[in-house]
Amino acid sequence: RHLCWLILLASVVFLTQLGEAKLWDRDEPRNARCAWEMLDRQDWVVPTFNDELRTHKPILLYWLTMSSYIVFGVNEFGARFASAFLAIGTVLLTYSIGCRLLNPRVGLWSSVVLTGTLMFNVAARAATPDSTLIFCMTLAFAIYVWSVPREIWSDRNQGEHSNLVFRSWPWAALIYGAMGLAVLAKGPVGIVLPTAVIGMFLLIARSAPLPPNSTWPQRTLHCLKWFAPVHFLQTCWKMRPLTAITAASVVAVPWYLAVGFQTNGEWLRGFFLEHNVSRAMASMEGHQGSVLFYPVALLVGFFPWSVLAVPVGLWSFSELQLANKYRPYTFLACWIAVFMTAFSLAATKLPSYITPIYPAVALLCGGFIVAFLDQISDAKVASWWPRISAICLTMIGLGLLIGLPIAASQLLPGDEWLGLVGSIPFAGGFITIICLLKNQRKLSMLSLSCSSLTFVLILFSIVGPRVSDHQQIDELLAFADSDSEIVAAYASHEPSWVFYAGHHIPFYRVDETVEARDFFCEHPDHLLITTQTGYDLLRPHLPPTHQVIEQVPYFLRGQELVLLGHVATTASKSPRHIHPR
């Protein structure tokens, strides 16, 4: 019954209006167009974008998108379906982990929490590899959790720890095989971090218990013993490294060998050196931040449920102190800590990098909610903390009600009404406060659940498509013939132009003004997309017959996009409706 309800709930939240909004620059159209080009060539090995080798991501997302295109056609829904489908799978895996680690009630609440968080919905509704990576990693953790006998997880004492390691090679092969899929989704991080999570948990769980009433120096010394050479090496060996290498290699290595062979190693050099080593050592594309970047990103991305951050944190810390190490919460803490630490050390930072920890954070929330409903959290978390959380949600909703119309008036004129979305968290927080004051705990959590689910549903199915309407690239491309490569870009370009044009678009930089003019003027059917600034630079080099034939606002850029063409030729054309086939 729980599974049926969760499938229905997640399907409504993730699939409603999934293809209504245009693809958002810049990653979505790059990935969507890459899969389109591969499908056109019937090439399932070498990824390209705009007819150039794309080394940013491995192949798994493109395979899934190509399969989706075959079923649904090349459109926004087809580009995003795989992410939404795997997000539903992640919700079910989270429920499964909750049931095994704790109980079905925790699993149910955790899955509802995960479904109603902001950044997880972004991953579920985007043509990016994030949802694929989250699913593969969560699958590996779920297999590991189920490989450990249930009584081991429920034992609040130190007890026997031999069954915490992989009991047999088939279990290990399944776990590392799932990590191999993660390697196909995003590279080495797909096996390095999940292995580090399980390894960190085993280092803690297999160590001697901490004596009661220990001082902080004793606790620090105890933590250092986790990494004692003998203990560390024994734990690593018990994790079956040979099975890990074999299973992950069987899944991932064949494609890496194939793409390396077909591109003479160019793809491998670009992906591993530029998009892995370089991103770890230096910030790329301006994506940088301090050590507080990811804690803040988690608070924003886990909204609305992040309003419970303090009570959930206090509760989780108390559970970790119980009998030194209550294993379910220790495992979840390792899941979160390893990812947060690893990406905080990396130079390039993006909020999406830590989305694989969202199931673990949701499970902590689910554990707290059940303890709160059963009134067993009162001794560890002051009763007024949930009330403060509800007040915070109300205030944030009020801030959205006031701030969004002001922002919309500047960026999205005519759509100031979109600020009404703030009324959902405002009303949800207000109702939750009333329920808590009346000590109606279940109703208060139901209020939070309904408001969070409604908020993300309205935000992504109504607000998102409406904002997307301001991307008016289709009006510029209405004069273009999708069957011939007659459009180029000068001084500015976006990947969405390539996707919606349906063919290769040459790009000329500002220092290539002569080349842009030559392309533009060599045939009367040629069109050129540029900004108003770019047109001012190019205009002195153009003949009088080549002028602006259409212009629209450049989405969120504060200037105009213009389409240049041969006046006599374009005057005889009627604009066509632009939409992917």
Coordinates of N, CA and C in Angstrom, one line a residue, residues 421-558:
V421 N 2.8 32.2 -5.3 CA 3.3 30.9 -4.9 C 3.8 30.9 -3.5
G422 N 4.1 32.1 -3.0 CA 4.6 32.2 -1.6 C 3.5 32.0 -0.6
S423 N 2.2 32.1 -1.1 CA 1.1 31.9 -0.2 C 1.0 30.4 0.3
I424 N 1.6 29.5 -0.4 CA 1.6 28.1 -0.1 C 2.4 27.8 1.2
P425 N 3.7 28.2 1.2 CA 4.4 28.0 2.5 C 3.9 28.9 3.6
F426 N 3.4 30.0 3.3 CA 2.8 30.9 4.3 C 1.6 30.3 5.0
A427 N 0.7 29.8 4.2 CA -0.5 29.1 4.7 C -0.1 27.8 5.4
G428 N 0.8 27.0 4.8 CA 1.3 25.8 5.5 C 1.9 26.0 6.8
G429 N 2.8 27.0 6.9 CA 3.4 27.3 8.2 C 2.4 27.8 9.2
F430 N 1.5 28.6 8.8 CA 0.5 29.1 9.7 C -0.4 28.0 10.3
I431 N -0.9 27.1 9.4 CA -1.7 26.0 9.9 C -0.9 25.1 10.8
T432 N 0.4 24.9 10.5 CA 1.2 24.1 11.3 C 1.4 24.7 12.7
I433 N 1.5 26.0 12.8 CA 1.6 26.6 14.1 C 0.4 26.4 14.9
I434 N -0.8 26.5 14.3 CA -2.0 26.3 15.0 C -2.1 24.9 15.5
C435 N -1.8 23.9 14.7 CA -1.8 22.5 15.1 C -0.9 22.2 16.2
L436 N 0.3 22.8 16.2 CA 1.3 22.6 17.3 C 0.8 23.2 18.6
L437 N 0.2 24.3 18.5 CA -0.3 25.0 19.7 C -1.4 24.1 20.3
K438 N -2.2 23.4 19.5 CA -3.2 22.5 20.0 C -2.7 21.1 20.3
N439 N -1.4 20.9 20.1 CA -0.7 19.6 20.3 C -1.3 18.5 19.4
Q440 N -1.7 18.9 18.2 CA -2.1 18.0 17.2 C -0.9 17.7 16.3
R441 N -0.1 16.8 16.7 CA 1.2 16.6 16.1 C 1.1 16.0 14.7
K442 N 0.2 15.0 14.6 CA 0.0 14.4 13.2 C -0.5 15.4 12.2
L443 N -1.4 16.2 12.6 CA -2.0 17.2 11.7 C -0.9 18.2 11.3
S444 N 0.0 18.5 12.3 CA 1.0 19.5 12.0 C 2.0 19.0 10.9
M445 N 2.4 17.7 11.0 CA 3.3 17.1 10.0 C 2.6 16.9 8.7
L446 N 1.3 16.6 8.7 CA 0.5 16.5 7.5 C 0.4 17.9 6.8
S447 N 0.3 18.9 7.6 CA 0.2 20.3 7.0 C 1.6 20.6 6.3
L448 N 2.7 20.3 7.0 CA 4.0 20.5 6.4 C 4.1 19.7 5.1
S449 N 3.7 18.5 5.1 CA 3.8 17.6 3.9 C 3.0 18.2 2.8
C450 N 1.7 18.5 3.1 CA 0.8 19.0 2.0 C 1.4 20.3 1.4
S451 N 1.8 21.2 2.3 CA 2.3 22.5 1.8 C 3.6 22.3 1.0
S452 N 4.5 21.4 1.4 CA 5.7 21.2 0.6 C 5.4 20.6 -0.7
L453 N 4.6 19.6 -0.8 CA 4.3 18.9 -2.0 C 3.5 19.9 -3.0
T454 N 2.6 20.6 -2.4 CA 1.9 21.6 -3.2 C 2.8 22.7 -3.8
F455 N 3.7 23.1 -2.9 CA 4.6 24.2 -3.3 C 5.5 23.8 -4.5
V456 N 6.1 22.6 -4.4 CA 7.0 22.2 -5.5 C 6.2 21.9 -6.7
L457 N 5.0 21.3 -6.6 CA 4.1 21.0 -7.7 C 3.7 22.3 -8.5
I458 N 3.3 23.3 -7.8 CA 2.9 24.5 -8.4 C 4.1 25.2 -9.0
L459 N 5.2 25.2 -8.2 CA 6.4 25.9 -8.7 C 6.9 25.4 -10.0
F460 N 6.9 24.1 -10.2 CA 7.5 23.5 -11.4 C 6.5 23.2 -12.5
S461 N 5.2 23.1 -12.2 CA 4.3 22.8 -13.2 C 3.5 24.0 -13.7
I462 N 3.5 25.1 -13.0 CA 2.8 26.3 -13.4 C 3.8 27.5 -13.5
V463 N 4.5 27.8 -12.4 CA 5.5 28.9 -12.4 C 6.6 28.7 -13.4
G464 N 7.2 27.5 -13.4 CA 8.3 27.3 -14.3 C 8.0 27.4 -15.8
P465 N 6.9 26.8 -16.3 CA 6.5 27.0 -17.7 C 6.2 28.5 -18.0
R466 N 5.6 29.2 -17.0 CA 5.2 30.6 -17.3 C 6.5 31.4 -17.4
V467 N 7.5 31.2 -16.6 CA 8.8 31.9 -16.7 C 9.4 31.5 -18.0
S468 N 9.3 30.2 -18.4 CA 9.9 29.8 -19.6 C 9.4 30.5 -20.9
D469 N 8.1 30.9 -20.8 CA 7.5 31.6 -22.0 C 8.3 32.9 -22.3
H470 N 9.1 33.4 -21.4 CA 9.9 34.6 -21.7 C 11.2 34.2 -22.5
Q471 N 11.5 32.9 -22.6 CA 12.5 32.5 -23.5 C 11.9 32.5 -25.0
Q472 N 12.2 33.5 -25.7 CA 11.5 33.6 -27.0 C 12.4 33.3 -28.2
I473 N 13.2 32.3 -28.0 CA 14.1 31.9 -29.1 C 13.3 31.4 -30.3
D474 N 12.1 30.8 -30.0 CA 11.3 30.3 -31.1 C 10.8 31.4 -32.1
E475 N 10.6 32.6 -31.6 CA 10.2 33.7 -32.4 C 11.3 34.1 -33.4
L476 N 12.6 34.0 -32.8 CA 13.7 34.4 -33.7 C 13.9 33.3 -34.8
L477 N 13.7 32.1 -34.4 CA 14.0 31.0 -35.4 C 12.8 30.7 -36.3
A478 N 11.7 31.5 -36.2 CA 10.5 31.2 -36.9 C 10.7 31.3 -38.4
F479 N 11.8 32.0 -38.8 CA 12.1 32.2 -40.3 C 13.0 31.2 -40.8
A480 N 13.6 30.4 -39.9 CA 14.7 29.5 -40.3 C 14.1 28.2 -40.9
D481 N 14.8 27.6 -41.8 CA 14.4 26.3 -42.4 C 15.2 25.2 -41.6
S482 N 14.4 24.4 -40.8 CA 15.1 23.4 -40.0 C 15.8 22.3 -40.7
D483 N 15.6 22.2 -42.0 CA 16.3 21.2 -42.8 C 17.6 21.6 -43.4
S484 N 18.0 22.9 -43.2 CA 19.3 23.4 -43.8 C 20.0 24.2 -42.8
E485 N 21.3 24.1 -42.8 CA 22.1 24.8 -41.8 C 22.4 26.2 -42.3
I486 N 21.4 27.1 -42.0 CA 21.5 28.5 -42.5 C 21.6 29.5 -41.4
V487 N 21.6 29.1 -40.1 CA 21.7 30.0 -39.0 C 23.0 29.9 -38.3
A488 N 23.5 31.1 -38.0 CA 24.8 31.2 -37.2 C 24.6 32.2 -36.0
A489 N 25.5 32.1 -35.1 CA 25.5 33.1 -33.9 C 26.7 33.9 -33.9
Y490 N 26.6 35.1 -33.5 CA 27.7 36.0 -33.4 C 27.7 36.8 -32.1
A491 N 28.9 36.8 -31.4 CA 29.1 37.5 -30.2 C 28.4 36.9 -29.0
S492 N 27.4 36.1 -29.1 CA 26.8 35.4 -28.0 C 26.1 34.2 -28.6
H493 N 26.0 33.2 -27.7 CA 25.3 32.0 -28.1 C 24.8 31.2 -26.9
E494 N 23.8 30.4 -27.1 CA 23.2 29.6 -26.0 C 23.0 28.2 -26.6
P495 N 23.2 27.1 -25.8 CA 22.9 25.8 -26.3 C 21.5 25.6 -26.7
S496 N 20.5 26.3 -26.1 CA 19.1 26.1 -26.5 C 18.9 26.5 -27.9
W497 N 19.7 27.5 -28.5 CA 19.5 27.9 -29.9 C 19.8 26.7 -30.8
V498 N 20.8 25.9 -30.4 CA 21.1 24.7 -31.2 C 20.0 23.7 -31.2
F499 N 19.5 23.4 -30.0 CA 18.4 22.4 -29.8 C 17.2 22.8 -30.6
Y500 N 16.8 24.1 -30.4 CA 15.5 24.5 -31.1 C 15.7 24.8 -32.6
A501 N 16.9 25.1 -33.0 CA 17.1 25.2 -34.4 C 17.0 23.8 -35.1
G502 N 17.4 22.8 -34.4 CA 17.4 21.4 -34.9 C 18.6 21.1 -35.8
H503 N 19.6 21.9 -35.8 CA 20.8 21.6 -36.6 C 22.0 22.4 -36.0
H504 N 23.1 22.1 -36.6 CA 24.4 22.8 -36.2 C 24.3 24.3 -36.4
I505 N 24.7 25.0 -35.4 CA 24.8 26.5 -35.5 C 26.3 26.9 -35.3
P506 N 26.9 27.4 -36.4 CA 28.3 28.0 -36.2 C 28.3 29.2 -35.3
F507 N 29.3 29.3 -34.5 CA 29.4 30.4 -33.6 C 30.7 31.2 -33.9
Y508 N 30.5 32.6 -34.0 CA 31.6 33.5 -34.3 C 31.8 34.4 -33.1
R509 N 33.0 34.5 -32.6 CA 33.3 35.4 -31.5 C 33.4 36.8 -32.1
V510 N 33.6 37.8 -31.1 CA 33.7 39.2 -31.5 C 34.9 39.4 -32.4
D511 N 36.0 38.7 -32.1 CA 37.2 38.8 -32.9 C 37.1 38.1 -34.2
E512 N 36.0 37.5 -34.5 CA 35.8 36.9 -35.8 C 34.7 37.6 -36.6
T513 N 34.7 38.9 -36.5 CA 33.6 39.7 -37.2 C 33.7 39.5 -38.7
V514 N 34.8 39.5 -39.3 CA 35.0 39.3 -40.7 C 34.4 37.9 -41.2
E515 N 34.7 36.9 -40.4 CA 34.2 35.6 -40.8 C 32.7 35.5 -40.6
A516 N 32.1 36.2 -39.6 CA 30.7 36.2 -39.4 C 30.0 36.9 -40.6
R517 N 30.6 38.1 -41.0 CA 30.1 38.8 -42.1 C 30.1 38.0 -43.4
D518 N 31.2 37.3 -43.6 CA 31.3 36.5 -44.9 C 30.3 35.3 -44.9
F519 N 30.1 34.7 -43.7 CA 29.1 33.6 -43.7 C 27.7 34.2 -44.0
F520 N 27.4 35.3 -43.3 CA 26.1 36.0 -43.4 C 25.8 36.4 -44.8
C521 N 26.8 36.9 -45.5 CA 26.5 37.6 -46.8 C 26.7 36.6 -48.0
E522 N 27.3 35.4 -47.7 CA 27.6 34.6 -48.9 C 26.4 34.0 -49.5
H523 N 25.2 34.0 -48.8 CA 24.0 33.4 -49.4 C 22.8 34.1 -48.8
P524 N 21.8 34.5 -49.6 CA 20.7 35.3 -49.1 C 19.8 34.6 -48.1
D525 N 19.9 33.2 -48.0 CA 19.1 32.5 -47.0 C 19.8 32.4 -45.7
H526 N 21.0 32.9 -45.5 CA 21.7 32.8 -44.3 C 21.1 33.8 -43.3
L527 N 21.0 33.3 -42.0 CA 20.5 34.2 -40.9 C 21.6 34.2 -39.8
L528 N 21.6 35.3 -39.0 CA 22.6 35.4 -38.0 C 21.9 35.9 -36.7
I529 N 22.1 35.2 -35.6 CA 21.6 35.6 -34.3 C 22.7 36.3 -33.5
T530 N 22.3 37.5 -33.0 CA 23.3 38.2 -32.2 C 22.6 39.1 -31.2
T531 N 23.3 39.7 -30.3 CA 22.7 40.7 -29.4 C 22.7 42.1 -30.0
Q532 N 22.0 43.0 -29.4 CA 22.0 44.4 -29.9 C 23.4 44.9 -29.9
T533 N 24.2 44.6 -28.9 CA 25.6 45.0 -28.9 C 26.4 44.4 -30.0
G534 N 26.2 43.1 -30.3 CA 26.9 42.5 -31.4 C 26.5 43.1 -32.7
Y535 N 25.2 43.4 -32.8 CA 24.7 44.1 -34.1 C 25.4 45.4 -34.3
D536 N 25.6 46.2 -33.2 CA 26.2 47.5 -33.4 C 27.7 47.3 -33.9
L537 N 28.3 46.2 -33.4 CA 29.7 46.0 -33.9 C 29.7 45.5 -35.3
L538 N 28.7 44.7 -35.7 CA 28.7 44.1 -37.1 C 28.1 45.0 -38.1
R539 N 27.3 46.0 -37.8 CA 26.5 46.8 -38.7 C 27.4 47.5 -39.7
P540 N 28.5 48.1 -39.3 CA 29.3 48.8 -40.3 C 29.9 48.0 -41.4
H541 N 29.9 46.6 -41.2 CA 30.5 45.7 -42.2 C 29.4 45.1 -43.1
L542 N 28.1 45.4 -42.9 CA 27.1 44.8 -43.6 C 26.6 45.7 -44.7
P543 N 26.2 45.0 -45.8 CA 25.5 45.8 -46.9 C 24.1 46.2 -46.5
P544 N 23.5 47.2 -47.2 CA 22.2 47.6 -46.8 C 21.1 46.6 -47.0
T545 N 21.3 45.5 -47.8 CA 20.3 44.5 -48.0 C 20.2 43.6 -46.8
H546 N 21.1 43.6 -45.8 CA 21.1 42.7 -44.6 C 20.8 43.5 -43.4
Q547 N 19.6 43.3 -42.8 CA 19.1 44.1 -41.7 C 18.5 43.2 -40.7
V548 N 18.0 43.9 -39.6 CA 17.3 43.2 -38.5 C 15.9 42.8 -39.0
I549 N 15.5 41.6 -38.9 CA 14.2 41.1 -39.4 C 13.3 40.7 -38.2
E550 N 13.9 40.5 -37.0 CA 13.2 40.2 -35.8 C 14.0 40.4 -34.6
Q551 N 13.4 40.8 -33.5 CA 14.2 41.0 -32.3 C 13.2 40.7 -31.1
V552 N 13.8 40.1 -30.0 CA 13.1 39.8 -28.8 C 14.0 40.0 -27.6
P553 N 13.5 40.1 -26.4 CA 14.3 40.3 -25.2 C 15.2 39.1 -25.0
Y554 N 16.4 39.3 -24.6 CA 17.4 38.2 -24.3 C 17.1 37.8 -22.9
F555 N 16.6 36.6 -22.7 CA 16.1 36.1 -21.4 C 17.0 36.4 -20.2
L556 N 16.6 37.3 -19.3 CA 17.3 37.6 -18.1 C 18.6 38.2 -18.3
R557 N 18.9 38.8 -19.5 CA 20.2 39.4 -19.8 C 20.1 40.9 -19.9
G558 N 19.0 41.5 -19.9 CA 18.9 42.9 -19.9 C 19.1 43.6 -21.3

